[in-house]
Amino acid sequence: MFYRTDTNAHGLSHDPFKAIVAPRPIGWIGTKGRDGSYNLSPYSFFNIVSDRPKLVMFSSSGRKHSLRNAEETGVFTASLASRNLAQQMNASSAPVDYGVSEFDLAGLTARLGEIVDAPYVAEAFTVLECQVTEVIQPKGLDGEDAESIMVLGQVVGIHISEQIIRNGRIDMELARPMARMGYRDYTDGGSDVFEITRPPGA
Ligand SMILES: Cc1cc2nc3c(=O)[nH]c(=O)nc-3n(C[C@H](O)[C@H](O)[C@H](O)COP(=O)(O)O)c2cc1C
């Protein structure tokens, strides 16, 4: 099948777009408000955009609390939700009032960053501490603002739990980082790990 996205007439019962670009890593974004309140929410519009310097992004569909706090304070953390924290990750996505801590809501421990003044999930196996480098309002072909706003941050510190390191590498079968598929489906990175050697010279 083929369909144009200007009409979006895919003929399926559910829009397949987000099931095509999948699985997507989930950045569990931790921020602090100017008022000192803690905030935590999962973002699957999240990824690495550069290795040197180390840059990551998350994208907010509309102006949500994580975006507001990241803009106000210039920092955020991205904890990676592993399979054992799946329910807590989901609970932290509840649409609660500004100032309500999703750490408390989900029964998680908030710990302040070593470098940045933003909280992260103490139970997470890996955490990136980030300083905001840019907040971008993407536009469509018609020049209109997209519904999403992208926050880019430079990773200035990285936490890794010794629990997931085996033979000097992060062991995916131990880490089992959650990823979002389409619809309400998830997978985790520990389910089917296989290695491929790159072509010579690559
Ligand atoms: C797995 C998962 C991934 C999500 N990804 C995004 C996302 O990329 N962008 C977004 O705006 N909302 C996303 N959401 C919804 C937000 O987590 C939700 O709207 C949350 O309440 C936002 O919180 P905040 O206002 O405290 O930032 C996601 C929810 C889940 C469960």
PDB file of C-alpha atoms and ligand atoms in Angstrom:
ATOM      1  CA  MET A   1       0.000   0.000   0.000  1.00  0.00           C
ATOM      2  CA  PHE A   2       0.966   3.627  -0.404  1.00  0.00           C
ATOM      3  CA  TYR A   3      -0.756   6.728   0.890  1.00  0.00           C
ATOM      4  CA  ARG A   4      -0.103  10.450   0.818  1.00  0.00           C
ATOM      5  CA  THR A   5       0.118  12.159   4.170  1.00  0.00           C
ATOM      6  CA  ASP A   6      -1.700  15.330   3.058  1.00  0.00           C
ATOM      7  CA  THR A   7      -4.934  13.325   3.127  1.00  0.00           C
ATOM      8  CA  ASN A   8      -3.582  10.629   5.503  1.00  0.00           C
ATOM      9  CA  ALA A   9      -6.026   8.182   3.883  1.00  0.00           C
ATOM     10  CA  HIS A  10      -4.234   5.004   4.999  1.00  0.00           C
ATOM     11  CA  GLY A  11      -7.503   3.097   5.330  1.00  0.00           C
ATOM     12  CA  LEU A  12      -6.347   1.329   8.494  1.00  0.00           C
ATOM     13  CA  SER A  13      -8.201   1.380  11.791  1.00  0.00           C
ATOM     14  CA  HIS A  14      -5.276   3.144  13.487  1.00  0.00           C
ATOM     15  CA  ASP A  15      -2.745   5.671  12.145  1.00  0.00           C
ATOM     16  CA  PRO A  16       0.392   3.582  11.436  1.00  0.00           C
ATOM     17  CA  PHE A  17       2.973   6.418  11.410  1.00  0.00           C
ATOM     18  CA  LYS A  18       4.372   5.888  14.892  1.00  0.00           C
ATOM     19  CA  ALA A  19       4.416   2.113  14.388  1.00  0.00           C
ATOM     20  CA  ILE A  20       6.703   2.589  11.369  1.00  0.00           C
ATOM     21  CA  VAL A  21       9.449   4.558  13.103  1.00  0.00           C
ATOM     22  CA  ALA A  22       9.750   1.987  15.879  1.00  0.00           C
ATOM     23  CA  PRO A  23      10.995   0.941  18.322  1.00  0.00           C
ATOM     24  CA  ARG A  24      11.786   4.346  19.774  1.00  0.00           C
ATOM     25  CA  PRO A  25      13.913   4.758  22.901  1.00  0.00           C
ATOM     26  CA  ILE A  26      12.174   6.364  25.837  1.00  0.00           C
ATOM     27  CA  GLY A  27      13.854   9.289  27.549  1.00  0.00           C
ATOM     28  CA  TRP A  28      12.446   9.640  31.017  1.00  0.00           C
ATOM     29  CA  ILE A  29      12.818  13.381  31.354  1.00  0.00           C
ATOM     30  CA  GLY A  30      13.479  14.743  34.833  1.00  0.00           C
ATOM     31  CA  THR A  31      13.237  18.481  35.462  1.00  0.00           C
ATOM     32  CA  LYS A  32      12.912  20.969  38.277  1.00  0.00           C
ATOM     33  CA  GLY A  33      10.658  24.016  38.117  1.00  0.00           C
ATOM     34  CA  ARG A  34      11.734  27.509  39.037  1.00  0.00           C
ATOM     35  CA  ASP A  35       9.493  26.986  42.092  1.00  0.00           C
ATOM     36  CA  GLY A  36      11.605  23.963  43.122  1.00  0.00           C
ATOM     37  CA  SER A  37       8.985  21.356  42.137  1.00  0.00           C
ATOM     38  CA  TYR A  38      10.130  18.086  40.568  1.00  0.00           C
ATOM     39  CA  ASN A  39       8.773  16.703  37.309  1.00  0.00           C
ATOM     40  CA  LEU A  40       9.234  13.374  35.536  1.00  0.00           C
ATOM     41  CA  SER A  41       7.673  12.184  32.274  1.00  0.00           C
ATOM     42  CA  PRO A  42       8.459   9.687  29.508  1.00  0.00           C
ATOM     43  CA  TYR A  43       9.207  10.942  25.982  1.00  0.00           C
ATOM     44  CA  SER A  44       9.561   8.558  23.036  1.00  0.00           C
ATOM     45  CA  PHE A  45      10.238  11.414  20.655  1.00  0.00           C
ATOM     46  CA  PHE A  46      13.730  11.171  22.090  1.00  0.00           C
ATOM     47  CA  ASN A  47      17.114  10.282  20.652  1.00  0.00           C
ATOM     48  CA  ILE A  48      20.830  10.994  20.256  1.00  0.00           C
ATOM     49  CA  VAL A  49      21.521  13.604  17.585  1.00  0.00           C
ATOM     50  CA  SER A  50      25.315  13.880  17.898  1.00  0.00           C
ATOM     51  CA  ASP A  51      28.190  11.968  19.496  1.00  0.00           C
ATOM     52  CA  ARG A  52      30.742  14.842  19.467  1.00  0.00           C
ATOM     53  CA  PRO A  53      29.552  16.763  21.366  1.00  0.00           C
ATOM     54  CA  LYS A  54      27.077  14.370  22.904  1.00  0.00           C
ATOM     55  CA  LEU A  55      23.656  15.829  22.128  1.00  0.00           C
ATOM     56  CA  VAL A  56      20.208  14.381  22.757  1.00  0.00           C
ATOM     57  CA  MET A  57      16.733  15.696  22.026  1.00  0.00           C
ATOM     58  CA  PHE A  58      13.193  15.265  23.233  1.00  0.00           C
ATOM     59  CA  SER A  59      10.137  16.665  21.583  1.00  0.00           C
ATOM     60  CA  SER A  60       7.056  17.916  23.376  1.00  0.00           C
ATOM     61  CA  SER A  61       3.686  17.616  21.628  1.00  0.00           C
ATOM     62  CA  GLY A  62       2.402  20.977  22.806  1.00  0.00           C
ATOM     63  CA  ARG A  63       3.823  22.992  25.662  1.00  0.00           C
ATOM     64  CA  LYS A  64       4.126  20.459  28.477  1.00  0.00           C
ATOM     65  CA  HIS A  65       5.712  20.783  31.934  1.00  0.00           C
ATOM     66  CA  SER A  66       9.054  19.183  30.966  1.00  0.00           C
ATOM     67  CA  LEU A  67       9.513  21.744  28.184  1.00  0.00           C
ATOM     68  CA  ARG A  68       8.550  24.612  30.507  1.00  0.00           C
ATOM     69  CA  ASN A  69      11.030  23.514  33.181  1.00  0.00           C
ATOM     70  CA  ALA A  70      13.844  22.816  30.714  1.00  0.00           C
ATOM     71  CA  GLU A  71      13.352  26.313  29.272  1.00  0.00           C
ATOM     72  CA  GLU A  72      13.153  27.915  32.711  1.00  0.00           C
ATOM     73  CA  THR A  73      16.190  26.193  34.241  1.00  0.00           C
ATOM     74  CA  GLY A  74      18.307  25.276  31.191  1.00  0.00           C
ATOM     75  CA  VAL A  75      18.822  21.681  32.353  1.00  0.00           C
ATOM     76  CA  PHE A  76      17.173  18.273  32.319  1.00  0.00           C
ATOM     77  CA  THR A  77      18.013  14.643  32.927  1.00  0.00           C
ATOM     78  CA  ALA A  78      17.116  11.662  30.761  1.00  0.00           C
ATOM     79  CA  SER A  79      16.869   8.427  32.727  1.00  0.00           C
ATOM     80  CA  LEU A  80      16.444   5.303  30.619  1.00  0.00           C
ATOM     81  CA  ALA A  81      13.508   3.172  31.723  1.00  0.00           C
ATOM     82  CA  SER A  82      14.366  -0.489  31.892  1.00  0.00           C
ATOM     83  CA  ARG A  83      11.847  -3.306  31.735  1.00  0.00           C
ATOM     84  CA  ASN A  84      11.636  -3.671  35.521  1.00  0.00           C
ATOM     85  CA  LEU A  85      10.442  -0.041  35.725  1.00  0.00           C
ATOM     86  CA  ALA A  86       7.791  -0.316  32.983  1.00  0.00           C
ATOM     87  CA  GLN A  87       4.798   0.271  35.261  1.00  0.00           C
ATOM     88  CA  GLN A  88       6.458   3.230  37.011  1.00  0.00           C
ATOM     89  CA  MET A  89       7.383   4.726  33.620  1.00  0.00           C
ATOM     90  CA  ASN A  90       3.769   4.471  32.508  1.00  0.00           C
ATOM     91  CA  ALA A  91       2.434   5.863  35.817  1.00  0.00           C
ATOM     92  CA  SER A  92       4.680   8.907  35.453  1.00  0.00           C
ATOM     93  CA  SER A  93       2.962   9.866  32.189  1.00  0.00           C
ATOM     94  CA  ALA A  94      -0.257  10.807  34.035  1.00  0.00           C
ATOM     95  CA  PRO A  95      -1.472  14.307  33.122  1.00  0.00           C
ATOM     96  CA  VAL A  96      -1.178  15.895  36.565  1.00  0.00           C
ATOM     97  CA  ASP A  97      -1.153  19.567  37.572  1.00  0.00           C
ATOM     98  CA  TYR A  98       2.033  21.582  37.327  1.00  0.00           C
ATOM     99  CA  GLY A  99       4.083  21.150  40.509  1.00  0.00           C
ATOM    100  CA  VAL A 100       2.885  17.594  41.240  1.00  0.00           C
ATOM    101  CA  SER A 101       5.901  15.260  41.347  1.00  0.00           C
ATOM    102  CA  GLU A 102       5.492  12.172  39.169  1.00  0.00           C
ATOM    103  CA  PHE A 103       8.426  10.687  41.120  1.00  0.00           C
ATOM    104  CA  ASP A 104       6.095  10.469  44.148  1.00  0.00           C
ATOM    105  CA  LEU A 105       3.142   9.415  42.017  1.00  0.00           C
ATOM    106  CA  ALA A 106       5.066   6.477  40.550  1.00  0.00           C
ATOM    107  CA  GLY A 107       6.838   5.528  43.808  1.00  0.00           C
ATOM    108  CA  LEU A 108      10.302   6.428  42.505  1.00  0.00           C
ATOM    109  CA  THR A 109      13.302   7.997  44.224  1.00  0.00           C
ATOM    110  CA  ALA A 110      14.306  11.431  42.924  1.00  0.00           C
ATOM    111  CA  ARG A 111      17.998  12.231  43.170  1.00  0.00           C
ATOM    112  CA  LEU A 112      19.576  15.508  42.067  1.00  0.00           C
ATOM    113  CA  GLY A 113      22.178  15.411  39.308  1.00  0.00           C
ATOM    114  CA  GLU A 114      25.915  15.527  40.076  1.00  0.00           C
ATOM    115  CA  ILE A 115      26.337  18.431  37.655  1.00  0.00           C
ATOM    116  CA  VAL A 116      22.869  19.705  36.731  1.00  0.00           C
ATOM    117  CA  ASP A 117      20.229  20.916  39.155  1.00  0.00           C
ATOM    118  CA  ALA A 118      17.539  18.544  37.895  1.00  0.00           C
ATOM    119  CA  PRO A 119      16.276  15.288  39.404  1.00  0.00           C
ATOM    120  CA  TYR A 120      16.713  11.834  37.917  1.00  0.00           C
ATOM    121  CA  VAL A 121      15.336   8.370  38.673  1.00  0.00           C
ATOM    122  CA  ALA A 122      17.673   6.808  41.254  1.00  0.00           C
ATOM    123  CA  GLU A 123      16.360   3.326  40.346  1.00  0.00           C
ATOM    124  CA  ALA A 124      17.309   3.696  36.642  1.00  0.00           C
ATOM    125  CA  PHE A 125      20.338   1.772  35.346  1.00  0.00           C
ATOM    126  CA  THR A 126      21.492   4.657  33.129  1.00  0.00           C
ATOM    127  CA  VAL A 127      20.982   8.423  33.297  1.00  0.00           C
ATOM    128  CA  LEU A 128      22.154  11.331  31.150  1.00  0.00           C
ATOM    129  CA  GLU A 129      22.600  14.754  32.739  1.00  0.00           C
ATOM    130  CA  CYS A 130      21.960  17.451  30.144  1.00  0.00           C
ATOM    131  CA  GLN A 131      22.264  21.180  29.663  1.00  0.00           C
ATOM    132  CA  VAL A 132      19.859  22.737  27.164  1.00  0.00           C
ATOM    133  CA  THR A 133      21.616  23.950  24.027  1.00  0.00           C
ATOM    134  CA  GLU A 134      18.600  24.888  21.882  1.00  0.00           C
ATOM    135  CA  VAL A 135      14.811  24.892  21.913  1.00  0.00           C
ATOM    136  CA  ILE A 136      13.533  24.650  18.365  1.00  0.00           C
ATOM    137  CA  GLN A 137      10.069  25.229  16.993  1.00  0.00           C
ATOM    138  CA  PRO A 138       9.965  22.963  13.882  1.00  0.00           C
ATOM    139  CA  LYS A 139       7.864  24.028  10.889  1.00  0.00           C
ATOM    140  CA  GLY A 140       6.022  22.073   8.212  1.00  0.00           C
ATOM    141  CA  LEU A 141       6.238  22.587   4.424  1.00  0.00           C
ATOM    142  CA  ASP A 142       3.512  25.217   4.686  1.00  0.00           C
ATOM    143  CA  GLY A 143       5.693  27.248   7.025  1.00  0.00           C
ATOM    144  CA  GLU A 144       3.283  26.677   9.916  1.00  0.00           C
ATOM    145  CA  ASP A 145       4.588  25.711  13.340  1.00  0.00           C
ATOM    146  CA  ALA A 146       4.495  21.970  14.032  1.00  0.00           C
ATOM    147  CA  GLU A 147       2.535  20.946  17.111  1.00  0.00           C
ATOM    148  CA  SER A 148       5.813  19.772  18.666  1.00  0.00           C
ATOM    149  CA  ILE A 149       8.684  21.744  20.154  1.00  0.00           C
ATOM    150  CA  MET A 150      12.134  20.157  20.275  1.00  0.00           C
ATOM    151  CA  VAL A 151      14.532  20.533  23.180  1.00  0.00           C
ATOM    152  CA  LEU A 152      18.191  19.760  22.476  1.00  0.00           C
ATOM    153  CA  GLY A 153      20.646  19.217  25.286  1.00  0.00           C
ATOM    154  CA  GLN A 154      24.323  18.464  25.666  1.00  0.00           C
ATOM    155  CA  VAL A 155      25.080  15.451  27.826  1.00  0.00           C
ATOM    156  CA  VAL A 156      27.486  16.669  30.504  1.00  0.00           C
ATOM    157  CA  GLY A 157      27.425  13.652  32.822  1.00  0.00           C
ATOM    158  CA  ILE A 158      26.466   9.986  32.581  1.00  0.00           C
ATOM    159  CA  HIS A 159      25.446   7.535  35.325  1.00  0.00           C
ATOM    160  CA  ILE A 160      25.731   3.783  34.731  1.00  0.00           C
ATOM    161  CA  SER A 161      24.834   1.190  37.343  1.00  0.00           C
ATOM    162  CA  GLU A 162      27.542  -1.446  37.870  1.00  0.00           C
ATOM    163  CA  GLN A 163      24.667  -3.971  37.852  1.00  0.00           C
ATOM    164  CA  ILE A 164      24.402  -3.892  34.056  1.00  0.00           C
ATOM    165  CA  ILE A 165      28.104  -3.924  33.148  1.00  0.00           C
ATOM    166  CA  ARG A 166      29.503  -7.271  32.002  1.00  0.00           C
ATOM    167  CA  ASN A 167      32.899  -7.697  30.286  1.00  0.00           C
ATOM    168  CA  GLY A 168      33.359  -3.933  30.056  1.00  0.00           C
ATOM    169  CA  ARG A 169      30.121  -3.404  28.149  1.00  0.00           C
ATOM    170  CA  ILE A 170      26.552  -2.490  28.971  1.00  0.00           C
ATOM    171  CA  ASP A 171      24.828  -5.837  28.744  1.00  0.00           C
ATOM    172  CA  MET A 172      21.477  -5.354  27.031  1.00  0.00           C
ATOM    173  CA  GLU A 173      20.074  -8.563  28.478  1.00  0.00           C
ATOM    174  CA  LEU A 174      20.633  -7.051  31.916  1.00  0.00           C
ATOM    175  CA  ALA A 175      19.713  -3.449  31.057  1.00  0.00           C
ATOM    176  CA  ARG A 176      16.597  -4.259  29.011  1.00  0.00           C
ATOM    177  CA  PRO A 177      15.892  -0.620  28.025  1.00  0.00           C
ATOM    178  CA  MET A 178      12.235  -0.055  27.197  1.00  0.00           C
ATOM    179  CA  ALA A 179      11.281   1.184  23.758  1.00  0.00           C
ATOM    180  CA  ARG A 180       7.985   2.349  22.344  1.00  0.00           C
ATOM    181  CA  MET A 181       6.437   0.688  19.332  1.00  0.00           C
ATOM    182  CA  GLY A 182       3.204   1.929  17.736  1.00  0.00           C
ATOM    183  CA  TYR A 183      -0.159   2.009  19.495  1.00  0.00           C
ATOM    184  CA  ARG A 184       0.268   0.835  23.110  1.00  0.00           C
ATOM    185  CA  ASP A 185       2.985  -1.690  22.342  1.00  0.00           C
ATOM    186  CA  TYR A 186       6.436  -1.776  23.884  1.00  0.00           C
ATOM    187  CA  THR A 187       9.535  -3.875  23.505  1.00  0.00           C
ATOM    188  CA  ASP A 188      12.795  -3.965  25.387  1.00  0.00           C
ATOM    189  CA  GLY A 189      16.332  -4.037  24.076  1.00  0.00           C
ATOM    190  CA  GLY A 190      17.198  -7.279  25.849  1.00  0.00           C
ATOM    191  CA  SER A 191      14.742  -9.494  24.012  1.00  0.00           C
ATOM    192  CA  ASP A 192      16.625 -10.464  20.852  1.00  0.00           C
ATOM    193  CA  VAL A 193      20.192  -9.149  20.779  1.00  0.00           C
ATOM    194  CA  PHE A 194      22.355 -10.170  17.837  1.00  0.00           C
ATOM    195  CA  GLU A 195      25.662  -8.845  16.504  1.00  0.00           C
ATOM    196  CA  ILE A 196      26.573  -7.849  12.939  1.00  0.00           C
ATOM    197  CA  THR A 197      30.135  -6.951  11.914  1.00  0.00           C
ATOM    198  CA  ARG A 198      30.319  -3.818   9.756  1.00  0.00           C
ATOM    199  CA  PRO A 199      31.737  -3.935   6.201  1.00  0.00           C
ATOM    200  CA  PRO A 200      35.539  -3.499   5.923  1.00  0.00           C
ATOM    201  CA  GLY A 201      36.515   0.175   6.153  1.00  0.00           C
ATOM    202  CA  ALA A 202      33.204   1.235   7.646  1.00  0.00           C
TER     203      ALA A 202
HETATM  204  C1  LIG B   1       5.997   5.749  26.580  1.00  0.00           C
HETATM  205  C2  LIG B   1       5.491   7.150  26.446  1.00  0.00           C
HETATM  206  C3  LIG B   1       6.113   8.012  25.568  1.00  0.00           C
HETATM  207  C4  LIG B   1       5.674   9.340  25.442  1.00  0.00           C
HETATM  208  N1  LIG B   1       6.309  10.165  24.566  1.00  0.00           N
HETATM  209  C5  LIG B   1       5.920  11.466  24.460  1.00  0.00           C
HETATM  210  C6  LIG B   1       6.612  12.360  23.593  1.00  0.00           C
HETATM  211  O1  LIG B   1       7.606  11.985  22.945  1.00  0.00           O
HETATM  212  N2  LIG B   1       6.190  13.625  23.516  1.00  0.00           N
HETATM  213  C7  LIG B   1       5.126  14.080  24.264  1.00  0.00           C
HETATM  214  O2  LIG B   1       4.779  15.258  24.163  1.00  0.00           O
HETATM  215  N3  LIG B   1       4.455  13.263  25.090  1.00  0.00           N
HETATM  216  C8  LIG B   1       4.836  11.970  25.229  1.00  0.00           C
HETATM  217  N4  LIG B   1       4.177  11.131  26.075  1.00  0.00           N
HETATM  218  C9  LIG B   1       3.112  11.678  26.928  1.00  0.00           C
HETATM  219  C10 LIG B   1       3.703  12.428  28.111  1.00  0.00           C
HETATM  220  O3  LIG B   1       4.511  11.575  28.911  1.00  0.00           O
HETATM  221  C11 LIG B   1       2.550  12.991  28.976  1.00  0.00           C
HETATM  222  O4  LIG B   1       1.812  13.913  28.212  1.00  0.00           O
HETATM  223  C12 LIG B   1       3.036  13.624  30.251  1.00  0.00           C
HETATM  224  O5  LIG B   1       1.933  13.923  31.074  1.00  0.00           O
HETATM  225  C13 LIG B   1       3.814  14.901  29.998  1.00  0.00           C
HETATM  226  O6  LIG B   1       4.273  15.346  31.229  1.00  0.00           O
HETATM  227  P1  LIG B   1       4.837  16.790  31.542  1.00  0.00           P
HETATM  228  O7  LIG B   1       3.734  17.782  31.216  1.00  0.00           O
HETATM  229  O8  LIG B   1       5.112  16.707  33.017  1.00  0.00           O
HETATM  230  O9  LIG B   1       6.065  17.008  30.718  1.00  0.00           O
HETATM  231  C14 LIG B   1       4.568   9.794  26.216  1.00  0.00           C
HETATM  232  C15 LIG B   1       3.926   8.912  27.107  1.00  0.00           C
HETATM  233  C16 LIG B   1       4.380   7.599  27.212  1.00  0.00           C
HETATM  234  C17 LIG B   1       3.693   6.665  28.172  1.00  0.00           C
END
